CSV table of C-alpha atoms in Angstrom, one decimal:
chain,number,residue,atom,x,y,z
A,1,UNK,CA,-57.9,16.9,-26.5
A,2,UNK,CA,-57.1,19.0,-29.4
A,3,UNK,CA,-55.8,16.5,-31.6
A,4,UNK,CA,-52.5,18.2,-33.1
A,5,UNK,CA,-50.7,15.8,-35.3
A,6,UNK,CA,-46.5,16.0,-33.6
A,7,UNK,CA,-45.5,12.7,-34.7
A,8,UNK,CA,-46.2,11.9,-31.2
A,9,UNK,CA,-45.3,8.0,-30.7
A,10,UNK,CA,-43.6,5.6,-28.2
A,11,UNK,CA,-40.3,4.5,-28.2
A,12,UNK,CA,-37.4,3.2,-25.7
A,13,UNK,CA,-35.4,5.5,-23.7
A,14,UNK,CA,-32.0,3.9,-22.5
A,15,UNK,CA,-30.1,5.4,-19.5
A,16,UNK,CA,-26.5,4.0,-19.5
A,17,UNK,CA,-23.4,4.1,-17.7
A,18,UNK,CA,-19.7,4.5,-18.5
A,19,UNK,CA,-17.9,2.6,-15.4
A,20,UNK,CA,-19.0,0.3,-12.9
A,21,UNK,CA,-19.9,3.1,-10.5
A,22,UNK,CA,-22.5,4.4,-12.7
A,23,UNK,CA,-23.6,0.6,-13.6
A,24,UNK,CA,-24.5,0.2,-9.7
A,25,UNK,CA,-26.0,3.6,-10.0
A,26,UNK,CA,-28.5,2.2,-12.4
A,27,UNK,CA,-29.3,-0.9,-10.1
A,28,UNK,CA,-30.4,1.1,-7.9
A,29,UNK,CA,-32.5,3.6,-10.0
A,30,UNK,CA,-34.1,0.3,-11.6
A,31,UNK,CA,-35.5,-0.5,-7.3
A,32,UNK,CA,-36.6,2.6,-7.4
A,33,UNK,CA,-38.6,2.5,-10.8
A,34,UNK,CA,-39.4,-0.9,-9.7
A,35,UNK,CA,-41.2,0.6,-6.5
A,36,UNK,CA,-42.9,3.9,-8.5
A,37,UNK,CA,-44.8,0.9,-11.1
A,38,UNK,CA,-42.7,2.1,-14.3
A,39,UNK,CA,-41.2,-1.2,-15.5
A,40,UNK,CA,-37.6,-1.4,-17.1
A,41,UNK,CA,-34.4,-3.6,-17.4
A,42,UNK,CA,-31.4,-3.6,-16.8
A,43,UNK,CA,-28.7,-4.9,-18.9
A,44,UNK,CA,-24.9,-4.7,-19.3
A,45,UNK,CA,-24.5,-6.6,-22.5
A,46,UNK,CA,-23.2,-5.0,-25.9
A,47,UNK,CA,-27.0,-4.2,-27.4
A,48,UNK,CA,-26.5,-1.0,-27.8
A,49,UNK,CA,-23.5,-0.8,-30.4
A,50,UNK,CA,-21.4,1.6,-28.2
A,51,UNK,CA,-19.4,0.8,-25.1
A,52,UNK,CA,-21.4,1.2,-22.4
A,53,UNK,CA,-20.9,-0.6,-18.6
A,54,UNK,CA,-24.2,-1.1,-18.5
A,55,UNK,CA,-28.0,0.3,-19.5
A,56,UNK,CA,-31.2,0.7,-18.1
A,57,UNK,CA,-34.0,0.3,-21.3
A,58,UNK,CA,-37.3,1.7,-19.7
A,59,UNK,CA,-40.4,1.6,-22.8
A,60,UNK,CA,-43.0,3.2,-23.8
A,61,UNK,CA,-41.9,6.6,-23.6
A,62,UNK,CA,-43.1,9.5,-25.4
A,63,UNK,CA,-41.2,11.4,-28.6
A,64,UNK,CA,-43.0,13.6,-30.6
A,65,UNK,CA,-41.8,16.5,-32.5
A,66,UNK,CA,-41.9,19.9,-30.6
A,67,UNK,CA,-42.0,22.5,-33.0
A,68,UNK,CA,-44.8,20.8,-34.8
A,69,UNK,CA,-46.7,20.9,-31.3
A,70,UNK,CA,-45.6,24.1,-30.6
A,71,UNK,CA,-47.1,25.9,-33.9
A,72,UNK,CA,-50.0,23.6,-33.6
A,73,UNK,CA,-50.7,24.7,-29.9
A,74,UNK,CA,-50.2,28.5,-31.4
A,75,UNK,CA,-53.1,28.0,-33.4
A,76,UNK,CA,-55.4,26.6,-31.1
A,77,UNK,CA,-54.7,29.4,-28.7
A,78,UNK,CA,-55.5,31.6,-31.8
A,79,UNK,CA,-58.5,30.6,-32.3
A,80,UNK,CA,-59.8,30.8,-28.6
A,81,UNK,CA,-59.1,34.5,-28.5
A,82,UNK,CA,-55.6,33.8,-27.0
A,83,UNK,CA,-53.3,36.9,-28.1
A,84,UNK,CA,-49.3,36.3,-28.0
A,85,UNK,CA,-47.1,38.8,-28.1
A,86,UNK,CA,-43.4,38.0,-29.2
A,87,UNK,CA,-40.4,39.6,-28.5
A,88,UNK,CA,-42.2,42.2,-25.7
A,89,UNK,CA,-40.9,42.0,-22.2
A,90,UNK,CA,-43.8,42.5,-19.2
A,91,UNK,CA,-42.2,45.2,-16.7
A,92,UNK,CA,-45.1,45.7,-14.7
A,93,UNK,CA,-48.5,43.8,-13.5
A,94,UNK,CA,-50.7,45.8,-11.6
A,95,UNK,CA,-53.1,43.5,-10.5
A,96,UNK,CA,-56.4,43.8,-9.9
A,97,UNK,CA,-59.8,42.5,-11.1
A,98,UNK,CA,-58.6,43.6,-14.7
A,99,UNK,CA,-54.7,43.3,-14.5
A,100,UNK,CA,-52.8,45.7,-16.5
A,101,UNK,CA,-49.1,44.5,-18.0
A,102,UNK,CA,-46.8,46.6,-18.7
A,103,UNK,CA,-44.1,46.3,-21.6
A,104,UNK,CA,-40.9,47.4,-23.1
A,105,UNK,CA,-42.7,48.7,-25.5
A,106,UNK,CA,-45.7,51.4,-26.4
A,107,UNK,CA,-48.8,50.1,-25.2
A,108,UNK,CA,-50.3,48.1,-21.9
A,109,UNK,CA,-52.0,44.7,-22.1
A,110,UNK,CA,-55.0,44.0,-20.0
A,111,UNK,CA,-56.0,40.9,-19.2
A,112,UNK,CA,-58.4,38.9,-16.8
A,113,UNK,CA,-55.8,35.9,-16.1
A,114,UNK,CA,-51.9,36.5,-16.0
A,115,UNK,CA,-49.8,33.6,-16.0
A,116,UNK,CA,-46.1,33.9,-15.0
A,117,UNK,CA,-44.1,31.3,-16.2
A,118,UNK,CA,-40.4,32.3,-16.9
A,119,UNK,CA,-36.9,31.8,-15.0
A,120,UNK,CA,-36.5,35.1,-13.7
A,121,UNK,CA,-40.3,36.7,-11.8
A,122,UNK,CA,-40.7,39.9,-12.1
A,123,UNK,CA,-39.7,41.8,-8.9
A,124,UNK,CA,-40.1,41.2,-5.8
A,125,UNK,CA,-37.9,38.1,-6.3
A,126,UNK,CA,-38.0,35.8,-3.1
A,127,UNK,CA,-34.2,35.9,-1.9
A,128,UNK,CA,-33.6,32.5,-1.8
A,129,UNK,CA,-34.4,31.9,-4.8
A,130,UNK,CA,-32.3,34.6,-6.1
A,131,UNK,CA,-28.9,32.6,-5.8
A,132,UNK,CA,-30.1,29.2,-6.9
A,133,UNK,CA,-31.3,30.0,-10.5
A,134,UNK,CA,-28.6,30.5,-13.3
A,135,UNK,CA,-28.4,30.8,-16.7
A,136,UNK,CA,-27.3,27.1,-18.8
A,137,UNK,CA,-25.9,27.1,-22.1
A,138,UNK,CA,-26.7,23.7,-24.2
A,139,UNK,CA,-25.1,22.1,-26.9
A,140,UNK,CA,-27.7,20.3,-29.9
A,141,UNK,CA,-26.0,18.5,-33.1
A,142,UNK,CA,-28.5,17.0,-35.8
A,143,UNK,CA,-27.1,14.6,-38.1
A,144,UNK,CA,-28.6,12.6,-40.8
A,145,UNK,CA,-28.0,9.3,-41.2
A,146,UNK,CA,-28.2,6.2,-43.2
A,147,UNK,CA,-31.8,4.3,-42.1
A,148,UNK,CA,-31.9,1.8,-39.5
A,149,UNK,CA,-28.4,2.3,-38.2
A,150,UNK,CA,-29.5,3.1,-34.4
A,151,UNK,CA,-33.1,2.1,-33.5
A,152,UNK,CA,-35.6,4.6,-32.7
A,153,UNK,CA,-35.3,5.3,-29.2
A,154,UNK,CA,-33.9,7.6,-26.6
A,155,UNK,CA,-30.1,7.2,-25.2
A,156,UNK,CA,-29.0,9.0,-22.3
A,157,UNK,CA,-25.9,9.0,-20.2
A,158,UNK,CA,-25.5,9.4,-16.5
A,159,UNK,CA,-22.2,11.9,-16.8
A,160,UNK,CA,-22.4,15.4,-15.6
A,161,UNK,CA,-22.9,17.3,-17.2
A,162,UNK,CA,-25.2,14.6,-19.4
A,163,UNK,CA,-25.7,14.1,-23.5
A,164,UNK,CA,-28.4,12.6,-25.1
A,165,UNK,CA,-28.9,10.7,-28.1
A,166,UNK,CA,-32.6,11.0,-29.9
A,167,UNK,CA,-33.1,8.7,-33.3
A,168,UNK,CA,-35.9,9.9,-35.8
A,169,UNK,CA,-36.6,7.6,-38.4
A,170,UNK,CA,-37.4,9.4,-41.8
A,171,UNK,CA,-38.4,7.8,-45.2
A,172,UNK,CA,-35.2,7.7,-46.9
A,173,UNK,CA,-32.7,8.6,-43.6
A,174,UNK,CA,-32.9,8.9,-40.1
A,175,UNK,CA,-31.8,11.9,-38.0
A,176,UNK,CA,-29.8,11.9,-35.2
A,177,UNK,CA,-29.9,14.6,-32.7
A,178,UNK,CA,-27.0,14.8,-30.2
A,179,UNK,CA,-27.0,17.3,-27.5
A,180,UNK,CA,-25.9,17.9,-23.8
A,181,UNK,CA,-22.8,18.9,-22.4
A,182,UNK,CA,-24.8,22.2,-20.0
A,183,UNK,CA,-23.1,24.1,-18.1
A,184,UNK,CA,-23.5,27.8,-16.5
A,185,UNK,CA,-23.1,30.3,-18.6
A,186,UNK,CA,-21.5,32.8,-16.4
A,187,UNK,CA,-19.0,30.4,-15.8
A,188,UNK,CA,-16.3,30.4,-18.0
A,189,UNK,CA,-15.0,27.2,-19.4
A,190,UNK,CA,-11.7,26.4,-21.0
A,191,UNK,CA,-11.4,25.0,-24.3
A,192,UNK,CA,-9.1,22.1,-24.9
């Protein structure tokens, strides 16, 4: 509706497996994308230029660039009267037909809507979902490549934890952008 240029486009996103085990995995994930109406294929031949036991390429998904929306969205939200404040931590609602916020810092937002969308709700937290909410740390790698090495499309692997592959094409390389690899960051992990 608001038109914001984030190099939004469509592009192939293949799942694939390592073994045979996650090969038969993907079988069945393709019977049950078969039976939601989201058409894809799978293959186990050598397409993909890295050993693989076997893929599942599902098209016409969406890319577009984030950041660029993200800004973008930022402004339009400027411009309707939206106010965002960064970096200020909400301690307190008190809601009511005007709600009052309270922050970390020196002053008190009021607003007619308040919208709580983070990982941890302000208190009272419902106790079960107290212990199944944790903190992830992520890995992301961009590289830059030579063009037209990888096709632009979306590669993702069916290990735990998972990694991702995301191709941009650019006008005189293409960037790669690896990530993956989450786990819980108040669980230590042991280098090798």
């Amino acid at each position: 509706a608001e038109h914001i240029e984030c190099d939004f486009m469509r592009c192939p996103a293949y799942v694939y497996a390592r073994d045979a085990k996650g090969a038969k995995r993907l079988k069945k994930t393709l019977s049950a994308l078969d039976f939601v109406g989201t058409k894809a294929a799978f293959s186990a031949d050598s397409a993909l230029g890295f050993g693989a036991s076997g893929y599942l390429k599902i098209d016409q998904q969406a890319k577009y660039n984030p950041l660029k929306y993200l800004f973008a969205l930022v402004d339009v939200c400027d411009k309707s009267g939206i106010q965002i404040y960064e970096q200020t931590e909400v301690t307190k609602v008190e809601k009511g037909a005007v709600n009052i916020l309270h922050t970390n810092g020196d002053y008190t937002v009021h607003a007619a809507h308040v919208l709580e969308a983070t990982h941890y709700p302000l208190s009272p937290q419902p106790l079960k979902l107290l212990f199944k909410k944790a903190w992830y740390t992520t890995y992301v790698l961009e590289i830059f490549l030579p063009k037209n090495i990888l096709p632009e499309a979306l590669f993702i692997d069916l290990a735990t934890p998972y990694h991702y592959i995301r191709v941009d094409t650019g006008s005189d390389r293409d960037r790669l952008i690896i990530g993956g690899s989450d786990h819980r960051s108040d669980i230590k992990i042991s280098e090798k």
